mmCIF file of C-alpha atoms in Angstrom:
data_model
loop_
_atom_site.group_PDB
_atom_site.id
_atom_site.type_symbol
_atom_site.label_atom_id
_atom_site.label_comp_id
_atom_site.label_asym_id
_atom_site.label_seq_id
_atom_site.Cartn_x
_atom_site.Cartn_y
_atom_site.Cartn_z
ATOM 1 C CA MET U 1 -0.096 -0.103 -0.031
ATOM 2 C CA HIS U 2 1.428 3.289 -1.031
ATOM 3 C CA ARG U 3 2.522 6.009 1.323
ATOM 4 C CA LEU U 4 0.143 9.123 1.583
ATOM 5 C CA HIS U 5 2.779 11.764 1.694
ATOM 6 C CA GLY U 6 0.266 14.415 2.260
ATOM 7 C CA LEU U 7 -0.739 13.064 5.627
ATOM 8 C CA ASP U 8 2.769 13.047 6.727
ATOM 9 C CA ALA U 9 3.064 16.711 5.834
ATOM 10 C CA LEU U 10 -0.076 17.361 7.991
ATOM 11 C CA ARG U 11 1.031 15.418 10.986
ATOM 12 C CA GLY U 12 4.220 17.301 10.929
ATOM 13 C CA MET U 13 2.302 20.678 10.662
ATOM 14 C CA ALA U 14 0.247 19.723 13.540
ATOM 15 C CA ALA U 15 2.991 18.419 16.153
ATOM 16 C CA LEU U 16 4.572 21.730 15.348
ATOM 17 C CA VAL U 17 1.426 23.723 16.104
ATOM 18 C CA VAL U 18 1.018 21.734 19.443
ATOM 19 C CA LEU U 19 4.693 22.663 20.114
ATOM 20 C CA PHE U 20 3.977 26.367 19.623
ATOM 21 C CA MET U 21 0.852 26.234 21.571
ATOM 22 C CA HIS U 22 2.654 24.905 24.663
ATOM 23 C CA VAL U 23 5.524 27.378 24.154
ATOM 24 C CA PHE U 24 3.402 30.528 23.481
ATOM 25 C CA GLY U 25 -0.049 29.665 25.163
ATOM 26 C CA PHE U 26 -2.340 30.351 22.563
ATOM 27 C CA ALA U 27 -5.928 28.779 22.284
ATOM 28 C CA ALA U 28 -7.114 25.910 19.885
ATOM 29 C CA GLY U 29 -3.984 24.320 19.333
ATOM 30 C CA HIS U 30 -5.215 21.335 21.525
ATOM 31 C CA LEU U 31 -7.467 20.476 18.554
ATOM 32 C CA THR U 32 -4.413 19.169 16.771
ATOM 33 C CA VAL U 33 -5.207 16.088 19.016
ATOM 34 C CA ASP U 34 -8.650 15.582 17.385
ATOM 35 C CA PHE U 35 -6.971 15.627 14.133
ATOM 36 C CA PHE U 36 -4.577 12.968 15.210
ATOM 37 C CA PHE U 37 -7.450 10.754 16.621
ATOM 38 C CA MET U 38 -9.252 11.281 13.074
ATOM 39 C CA LEU U 39 -5.925 10.411 11.368
ATOM 40 C CA SER U 40 -5.539 7.369 13.195
ATOM 41 C CA GLY U 41 -8.916 6.130 12.541
ATOM 42 C CA TYR U 42 -8.424 6.630 8.727
ATOM 43 C CA VAL U 43 -4.811 5.118 8.780
ATOM 44 C CA MET U 44 -5.644 2.216 11.153
ATOM 45 C CA THR U 45 -8.854 1.240 8.770
ATOM 46 C CA ARG U 46 -6.673 1.790 5.508
ATOM 47 C CA THR U 47 -3.718 -0.550 6.904
ATOM 48 C CA TYR U 48 -5.432 -3.247 9.289
ATOM 49 C CA GLU U 49 -9.196 -3.340 9.249
ATOM 50 C CA GLU U 50 -9.546 -5.772 6.483
ATOM 51 C CA ARG U 51 -7.131 -8.104 8.328
ATOM 52 C CA LEU U 52 -8.940 -7.603 11.694
ATOM 53 C CA ALA U 53 -12.425 -7.964 10.276
ATOM 54 C CA GLY U 54 -11.368 -11.084 8.570
ATOM 55 C CA GLY U 55 -9.659 -12.721 11.345
ATOM 56 C CA GLY U 56 -6.200 -12.533 9.943
ATOM 57 C CA LEU U 57 -5.032 -10.205 12.885
ATOM 58 C CA SER U 58 -6.454 -10.737 16.399
ATOM 59 C CA PRO U 59 -7.130 -7.908 18.516
ATOM 60 C CA LEU U 60 -4.462 -8.841 20.932
ATOM 61 C CA ARG U 61 -1.468 -8.975 18.294
ATOM 62 C CA PHE U 62 -2.829 -5.630 16.877
ATOM 63 C CA LEU U 63 -2.492 -3.822 20.219
ATOM 64 C CA ALA U 64 0.707 -5.509 20.829
ATOM 65 C CA ALA U 65 1.760 -3.994 17.267
ATOM 66 C CA ARG U 66 0.516 -0.374 18.506
ATOM 67 C CA TYR U 67 2.419 -0.729 21.629
ATOM 68 C CA ARG U 68 5.796 -1.517 20.030
ATOM 69 C CA ARG U 69 5.245 1.228 17.567
ATOM 70 C CA LEU U 70 4.234 3.912 20.139
ATOM 71 C CA TRP U 71 6.281 2.833 23.058
ATOM 72 C CA ALA U 72 9.875 3.974 22.653
ATOM 73 C CA PRO U 73 9.349 7.803 22.267
ATOM 74 C CA MET U 74 6.577 7.942 24.927
ATOM 75 C CA ALA U 75 8.995 6.078 27.359
ATOM 76 C CA GLY U 76 11.594 8.745 26.601
ATOM 77 C CA GLY U 77 9.218 11.284 26.984
ATOM 78 C CA VAL U 78 8.295 10.207 30.423
ATOM 79 C CA THR U 79 11.865 9.302 31.491
ATOM 80 C CA LEU U 80 12.851 12.878 30.709
ATOM 81 C CA GLY U 81 9.697 14.047 32.493
ATOM 82 C CA PHE U 82 10.776 11.984 35.556
ATOM 83 C CA ILE U 83 14.181 13.533 35.593
ATOM 84 C CA VAL U 84 12.793 17.163 35.492
ATOM 85 C CA TYR U 85 10.134 16.201 38.228
ATOM 86 C CA LEU U 86 12.872 15.166 40.619
ATOM 87 C CA ALA U 87 15.023 17.991 39.783
ATOM 88 C CA ARG U 88 12.196 20.220 40.640
ATOM 89 C CA GLY U 89 11.995 18.319 44.150
ATOM 90 C CA GLY U 90 8.746 16.316 43.490
ATOM 91 C CA PRO U 91 7.926 13.665 45.887
ATOM 92 C CA LEU U 92 9.765 10.461 45.087
ATOM 93 C CA VAL U 93 7.121 7.905 45.863
ATOM 94 C CA ASP U 94 4.508 9.898 43.808
ATOM 95 C CA GLY U 95 6.917 10.319 40.907
ATOM 96 C CA THR U 96 8.069 6.641 40.893
ATOM 97 C CA ILE U 97 4.645 5.390 40.983
ATOM 98 C CA ALA U 98 3.491 7.939 38.070
ATOM 99 C CA TYR U 99 6.747 6.890 36.202
ATOM 100 C CA GLY U 100 6.239 3.106 36.490
ATOM 101 C CA LEU U 101 2.474 3.895 35.117
ATOM 102 C CA GLY U 102 3.800 6.204 32.525
ATOM 103 C CA LEU U 103 6.056 3.295 31.157
ATOM 104 C CA MET U 104 2.883 1.433 30.566
ATOM 105 C CA MET U 105 1.203 4.338 28.939
ATOM 106 C CA VAL U 106 -1.781 4.434 31.477
ATOM 107 C CA PRO U 107 -3.071 7.068 33.653
ATOM 108 C CA ALA U 108 -1.514 7.856 37.256
ATOM 109 C CA GLY U 109 -4.340 8.751 39.042
ATOM 110 C CA ALA U 110 -7.752 10.892 39.079
ATOM 111 C CA THR U 111 -6.336 14.417 39.399
ATOM 112 C CA THR U 112 -2.911 14.267 37.711
ATOM 113 C CA PRO U 113 -3.070 11.305 35.417
ATOM 114 C CA PHE U 114 -0.224 12.090 33.232
ATOM 115 C CA LEU U 115 1.998 13.836 35.859
ATOM 116 C CA LEU U 116 5.588 13.485 33.951
ATOM 117 C CA ASN U 117 4.424 13.882 30.218
ATOM 118 C CA LEU U 118 1.198 15.702 29.703
ATOM 119 C CA ALA U 119 1.270 14.718 26.075
ATOM 120 C CA ALA U 120 0.961 11.094 26.948
ATOM 121 C CA TRP U 121 -2.845 11.412 27.623
ATOM 122 C CA SER U 122 -3.883 11.527 23.793
ATOM 123 C CA ILE U 123 -1.775 8.228 23.470
ATOM 124 C CA PHE U 124 -3.735 6.607 26.320
ATOM 125 C CA TYR U 125 -7.047 7.545 24.366
ATOM 126 C CA GLU U 126 -5.777 6.655 20.961
ATOM 127 C CA LEU U 127 -4.950 3.111 22.274
ATOM 128 C CA LEU U 128 -8.421 2.779 23.971
ATOM 129 C CA ALA U 129 -9.892 3.813 20.343
ATOM 130 C CA ASN U 130 -7.499 1.042 18.661
ATOM 131 C CA ALA U 131 -8.861 -1.255 21.176
ATOM 132 C CA GLY U 132 -12.318 -0.656 20.139
ATOM 133 C CA HIS U 133 -11.513 -0.718 16.603
ATOM 134 C CA ALA U 134 -9.935 -4.162 17.093
ATOM 135 C CA ALA U 135 -12.548 -5.576 19.200
ATOM 136 C CA VAL U 136 -15.785 -4.232 17.743
ATOM 137 C CA PHE U 137 -15.612 -1.632 15.171
ATOM 138 C CA ALA U 138 -13.969 -3.470 12.455
ATOM 139 C CA ARG U 139 -16.772 -5.779 12.400
ATOM 140 C CA MET U 140 -19.684 -3.083 12.372
ATOM 141 C CA GLY U 141 -21.328 -2.106 9.152
ATOM 142 C CA ASN U 142 -21.259 1.601 8.020
ATOM 143 C CA ARG U 143 -24.900 2.185 9.304
ATOM 144 C CA ALA U 144 -24.022 0.937 12.638
ATOM 145 C CA LEU U 145 -20.821 3.082 12.881
ATOM 146 C CA PHE U 146 -22.931 6.244 11.875
ATOM 147 C CA GLY U 147 -25.210 5.260 14.645
ATOM 148 C CA LEU U 148 -22.173 5.075 17.246
ATOM 149 C CA LEU U 149 -20.791 8.205 15.666
ATOM 150 C CA GLY U 150 -24.092 10.101 16.383
ATOM 151 C CA ILE U 151 -24.103 8.907 20.094
ATOM 152 C CA CYS U 152 -20.643 9.925 20.699
ATOM 153 C CA ALA U 153 -20.924 13.202 18.801
ATOM 154 C CA SER U 154 -24.098 14.098 20.989
ATOM 155 C CA MET U 155 -22.367 13.146 24.089
ATOM 156 C CA LEU U 156 -19.454 15.577 23.137
ATOM 157 C CA VAL U 157 -21.738 18.511 22.009
ATOM 158 C CA ALA U 158 -23.488 18.251 25.072
ATOM 159 C CA ALA U 159 -20.650 18.134 27.452
ATOM 160 C CA THR U 160 -19.143 21.119 25.573
ATOM 161 C CA ALA U 161 -22.561 23.091 25.890
ATOM 162 C CA LEU U 162 -23.381 22.146 29.540
ATOM 163 C CA VAL U 163 -19.952 21.658 31.183
ATOM 164 C CA GLU U 164 -16.952 22.389 29.360
ATOM 165 C CA PHE U 165 -14.804 21.029 26.189
ATOM 166 C CA PRO U 166 -13.378 17.757 27.678
ATOM 167 C CA ARG U 167 -9.720 18.085 27.787
ATOM 168 C CA ILE U 168 -6.978 16.854 29.838
ATOM 169 C CA LEU U 169 -4.995 19.664 31.797
ATOM 170 C CA ALA U 170 -2.216 19.125 34.268
ATOM 171 C CA VAL U 171 -4.691 18.733 36.948
ATOM 172 C CA THR U 172 -8.271 17.557 36.165
ATOM 173 C CA SER U 173 -10.753 14.966 37.275
ATOM 174 C CA LEU U 174 -11.921 11.375 36.834
ATOM 175 C CA GLU U 175 -15.161 12.861 35.212
ATOM 176 C CA ILE U 176 -13.322 14.949 32.639
ATOM 177 C CA GLN U 177 -11.104 11.907 31.796
ATOM 178 C CA LEU U 178 -14.353 9.916 31.093
ATOM 179 C CA LEU U 179 -15.779 12.694 28.935
ATOM 180 C CA VAL U 180 -12.796 12.593 26.899
ATOM 181 C CA ILE U 181 -13.742 9.263 25.568
ATOM 182 C CA PRO U 182 -16.626 10.275 23.434
ATOM 183 C CA ARG U 183 -14.330 13.410 22.344
ATOM 184 C CA ALA U 184 -11.736 10.768 21.060
ATOM 185 C CA LEU U 185 -14.156 8.331 19.651
ATOM 186 C CA THR U 186 -15.882 10.982 17.674
ATOM 187 C CA SER U 187 -12.931 11.797 15.685
ATOM 188 C CA TYR U 188 -11.876 8.420 15.486
ATOM 189 C CA LEU U 189 -14.816 7.194 14.009
ATOM 190 C CA ILE U 190 -15.001 9.693 11.478
ATOM 191 C CA GLY U 191 -11.638 8.657 10.455
ATOM 192 C CA ILE U 192 -12.736 5.077 9.987
ATOM 193 C CA LEU U 193 -15.951 6.020 7.834
ATOM 194 C CA ALA U 194 -13.553 8.418 5.938
ATOM 195 C CA PHE U 195 -11.633 5.626 4.570
ATOM 196 C CA ARG U 196 -14.450 3.454 4.152
ATOM 197 C CA LEU U 197 -16.465 5.926 1.995
ATOM 198 C CA LEU U 198 -13.575 7.512 0.337
ATOM 199 C CA ARG U 199 -10.949 4.929 -0.095
ATOM 200 C CA ASP U 200 -8.071 7.708 -0.689
ATOM 201 C CA ARG U 201 -10.591 9.683 -3.088
ATOM 202 C CA PRO U 202 -11.927 12.731 -1.731
ATOM 203 C CA VAL U 203 -15.256 13.908 -3.013
ATOM 204 C CA LEU U 204 -13.683 17.164 -4.031
ATOM 205 C CA PRO U 205 -9.975 17.669 -4.768
ATOM 206 C CA ILE U 206 -8.595 19.747 -1.951
ATOM 207 C CA PRO U 207 -5.060 20.980 -2.456
ATOM 208 C CA LEU U 208 -2.606 20.009 0.444
ATOM 209 C CA TRP U 209 -1.720 23.734 1.137
ATOM 210 C CA ALA U 210 -5.324 24.403 2.174
ATOM 211 C CA GLY U 211 -5.179 21.506 4.768
ATOM 212 C CA LEU U 212 -1.934 22.831 5.992
ATOM 213 C CA ILE U 213 -3.105 26.357 6.794
ATOM 214 C CA ALA U 214 -6.476 25.222 7.960
ATOM 215 C CA LEU U 215 -5.474 24.626 11.637
ATOM 216 C CA PRO U 216 -3.167 27.642 12.048
ATOM 217 C CA ALA U 217 -5.661 29.797 10.689
ATOM 218 C CA TYR U 218 -8.346 28.360 12.924
ATOM 219 C CA ALA U 219 -6.224 28.881 15.918
ATOM 220 C CA ALA U 220 -5.466 32.657 14.774
ATOM 221 C CA LEU U 221 -9.136 33.045 14.269
ATOM 222 C CA VAL U 222 -10.181 31.772 17.731
ATOM 223 C CA ALA U 223 -7.394 33.807 19.566
ATOM 224 C CA PHE U 224 -8.618 37.198 17.988
ATOM 225 C CA ALA U 225 -12.550 36.334 17.791
ATOM 226 C CA PRO U 226 -13.729 33.336 20.065
ATOM 227 C CA PHE U 227 -17.163 32.305 19.689
ATOM 228 C CA PRO U 228 -19.208 29.991 21.893
ATOM 229 C CA LEU U 229 -18.537 26.110 21.064
ATOM 230 C CA TRP U 230 -15.671 26.989 18.861
ATOM 231 C CA GLN U 231 -13.945 23.693 19.268
ATOM 232 C CA LEU U 232 -16.876 21.984 17.428
ATOM 233 C CA PRO U 233 -16.503 23.295 13.998
ATOM 234 C CA PHE U 234 -13.129 22.152 13.856
ATOM 235 C CA ILE U 235 -13.849 18.615 14.714
ATOM 236 C CA PHE U 236 -16.927 18.214 12.285
ATOM 237 C CA ALA U 237 -15.621 20.517 9.329
ATOM 238 C CA ILE U 238 -12.116 21.579 9.445
ATOM 239 C CA ALA U 239 -10.518 18.279 10.345
ATOM 240 C CA PRO U 240 -12.081 16.381 7.761
ATOM 241 C CA VAL U 241 -11.265 18.885 5.085
ATOM 242 C CA MET U 242 -7.565 18.422 6.419
ATOM 243 C CA LEU U 243 -7.756 14.837 6.202
ATOM 244 C CA ALA U 244 -9.340 14.970 2.715
ATOM 245 C CA SER U 245 -6.359 17.605 1.607
ATOM 246 C CA GLY U 246 -3.641 14.949 2.717
ATOM 247 C CA LEU U 247 -4.954 12.548 0.065
ATOM 248 C CA ALA U 248 -3.673 14.885 -2.796
ATOM 249 C CA PRO U 249 -0.473 13.612 -4.541
ATOM 250 C CA ALA U 250 2.773 15.242 -2.675
ATOM 251 C CA GLY U 251 4.589 15.859 -5.943
ATOM 252 C CA ALA U 252 8.279 17.010 -5.698
ATOM 253 C CA SER U 253 7.961 17.649 -1.829
ATOM 254 C CA ALA U 254 7.430 14.052 -1.135
ATOM 255 C CA ARG U 255 10.535 13.386 0.611
ATOM 256 C CA LEU U 256 10.424 16.639 2.602
ATOM 257 C CA TRP U 257 6.989 15.598 3.902
ATOM 258 C CA GLU U 258 7.862 12.189 4.748
ATOM 259 C CA TRP U 259 10.790 13.584 6.734
ATOM 260 C CA LEU U 260 8.589 15.885 8.578
ATOM 261 C CA GLY U 261 6.033 13.231 9.256
ATOM 262 C CA ASN U 262 8.819 11.028 10.769
ATOM 263 C CA LEU U 263 9.698 13.920 13.016
ATOM 264 C CA SER U 264 6.188 14.447 14.294
ATOM 265 C CA PHE U 265 5.815 11.644 16.759
ATOM 266 C CA PRO U 266 9.235 12.118 18.705
ATOM 267 C CA LEU U 267 8.459 16.123 18.589
ATOM 268 C CA TYR U 268 5.057 15.182 20.123
ATOM 269 C CA ALA U 269 6.249 12.732 22.578
ATOM 270 C CA LEU U 270 9.362 14.530 23.862
ATOM 271 C CA HIS U 271 8.207 18.257 23.762
ATOM 272 C CA VAL U 272 6.670 18.778 26.938
ATOM 273 C CA PRO U 273 9.239 17.724 29.508
ATOM 274 C CA THR U 274 11.872 19.583 27.200
ATOM 275 C CA ILE U 275 9.857 22.700 27.700
ATOM 276 C CA GLN U 276 9.559 22.183 31.520
ATOM 277 C CA PHE U 277 13.574 21.747 31.276
ATOM 278 C CA SER U 278 14.075 24.812 29.216
ATOM 279 C CA ALA U 279 12.148 26.734 31.821
ATOM 280 C CA MET U 280 14.271 25.474 34.645
ATOM 281 C CA ALA U 281 17.255 26.452 32.477
ATOM 282 C CA GLY U 282 15.838 29.898 31.918
ATOM 283 C CA LEU U 283 15.816 29.459 28.134
ATOM 284 C CA ASN U 284 13.419 31.869 26.163
ATOM 285 C CA ALA U 285 11.011 30.766 23.763
ATOM 286 C CA GLN U 286 13.018 30.788 20.528
ATOM 287 C CA ALA U 287 15.764 28.735 22.391
ATOM 288 C CA THR U 288 13.121 26.322 23.922
ATOM 289 C CA ILE U 289 11.455 25.864 20.080
ATOM 290 C CA CYS U 290 15.025 25.118 18.788
ATOM 291 C CA LEU U 291 15.688 22.616 21.670
ATOM 292 C CA CYS U 292 12.684 20.751 21.392
ATOM 293 C CA LEU U 293 13.331 20.270 17.428
ATOM 294 C CA LEU U 294 16.949 19.248 18.185
ATOM 295 C CA VAL U 295 15.960 16.634 20.698
ATOM 296 C CA ALA U 296 13.101 15.205 18.545
ATOM 297 C CA ILE U 297 15.585 15.187 15.556
ATOM 298 C CA GLY U 298 18.266 13.523 17.467
ATOM 299 C CA TRP U 299 15.845 10.890 18.614
ATOM 300 C CA MET U 300 14.580 10.310 15.206
ATOM 301 C CA LEU U 301 18.119 9.819 13.920
ATOM 302 C CA ALA U 302 18.980 7.561 16.759
ATOM 303 C CA GLU U 303 15.963 5.328 16.208
ATOM 304 C CA ARG U 304 16.643 5.288 12.330
ATOM 305 C CA ARG U 305 20.303 4.211 13.126
ATOM 306 C CA LEU U 306 19.229 1.517 15.444
ATOM 307 C CA ALA U 307 16.733 0.378 13.000
ATOM 308 C CA GLY U 308 19.405 -0.035 10.350
ATOM 309 C CA HIS U 309 17.832 -0.225 6.774
ATOM 310 C CA ARG U 310 15.125 -2.746 7.610
ATOM 311 C CA PRO U 311 12.131 -2.399 5.207
ATOM 312 C CA ARG U 312 9.451 0.075 6.501
ATOM 313 C CA THR U 313 6.215 -1.877 7.766
ATOM 314 C CA SER U 314 2.840 -1.123 6.825
ATOM 315 C CA ASP U 315 2.698 0.844 9.690
ATOM 316 C CA ALA U 316 4.723 3.663 8.603
ATOM 317 C CA LEU U 317 1.764 6.261 8.656
ATOM 318 C CA THR U 318 0.625 5.445 12.211
ATOM 319 C CA ILE U 319 0.344 8.401 14.500
ATOM 320 C CA ARG U 320 0.310 9.407 17.933
ATOM 321 C CA TYR U 321 -0.570 11.044 17.871
ATOM 322 C CA SER U 322 -1.765 11.247 16.601
ATOM 323 C CA THR U 323 -1.043 11.742 17.055
ATOM 324 C CA ALA U 324 0.171 11.165 19.274
ATOM 325 C CA ARG U 325 -1.691 10.787 18.716
#
């Protein structure tokens, strides 16, 4: 199955938006995670669903493959976060428990579930969505999936209107953690249905540049002119347009986009503790961004060196993030 370099470009751009959001603190950058969830649903369907539905790949083997794919950068992020936590004088027992659970990529409690690396929250929910995909969604028809999407989307809209848009912050609650589940599933299910219905062929041709500027432009709009429920148009309209734009041919920029896509997950996994280290060292915003990029590039090159020149697997486009997730 050929690689979709446009999706690589979008992954890289989205990871950069997350980095800039955490350095400069602007609104709407956290919606990048919803795009990562959607992209994960699309790519997992494209790559694995036929085997999952047909019994050629068991849910357990699929989840084991996902863990192997995601674990090393996340372990690096939580380890760096543990070092920063200890340097700040955090309680050793709490930090050690959080570190052990962080290595397993699971929450460490109700109020500070991702104490050592906040970015890990989206990976946990992506894995939950992956588990649901392997166990249930892959065997559901489109009509049933649309029904499930309607339920999840209704729960997300209700939570946003009545409580708040569910997102995991440094300090949160069990209730918010539960409300994030329909948020993650809404975007993930849209991704599944997008591949089933489009099969790499968008209804209307959308240029890649439009997808690349959509998220930064929406973040700028929200920063200057916020409006009620502003998170929802991104999930239900902007993110699907971005996904469709990534299906366009990459042309001469394919190698650049592939490089950017390969960088996106190490950058996402490692940037939060790197920012915390930069704050301890008194670095300014520009130096912090440069350090985050250098750490991610170093990790990517080290992984490539360790992996040697083995052929790429069919999982080459998985997130993290998506994206992550």
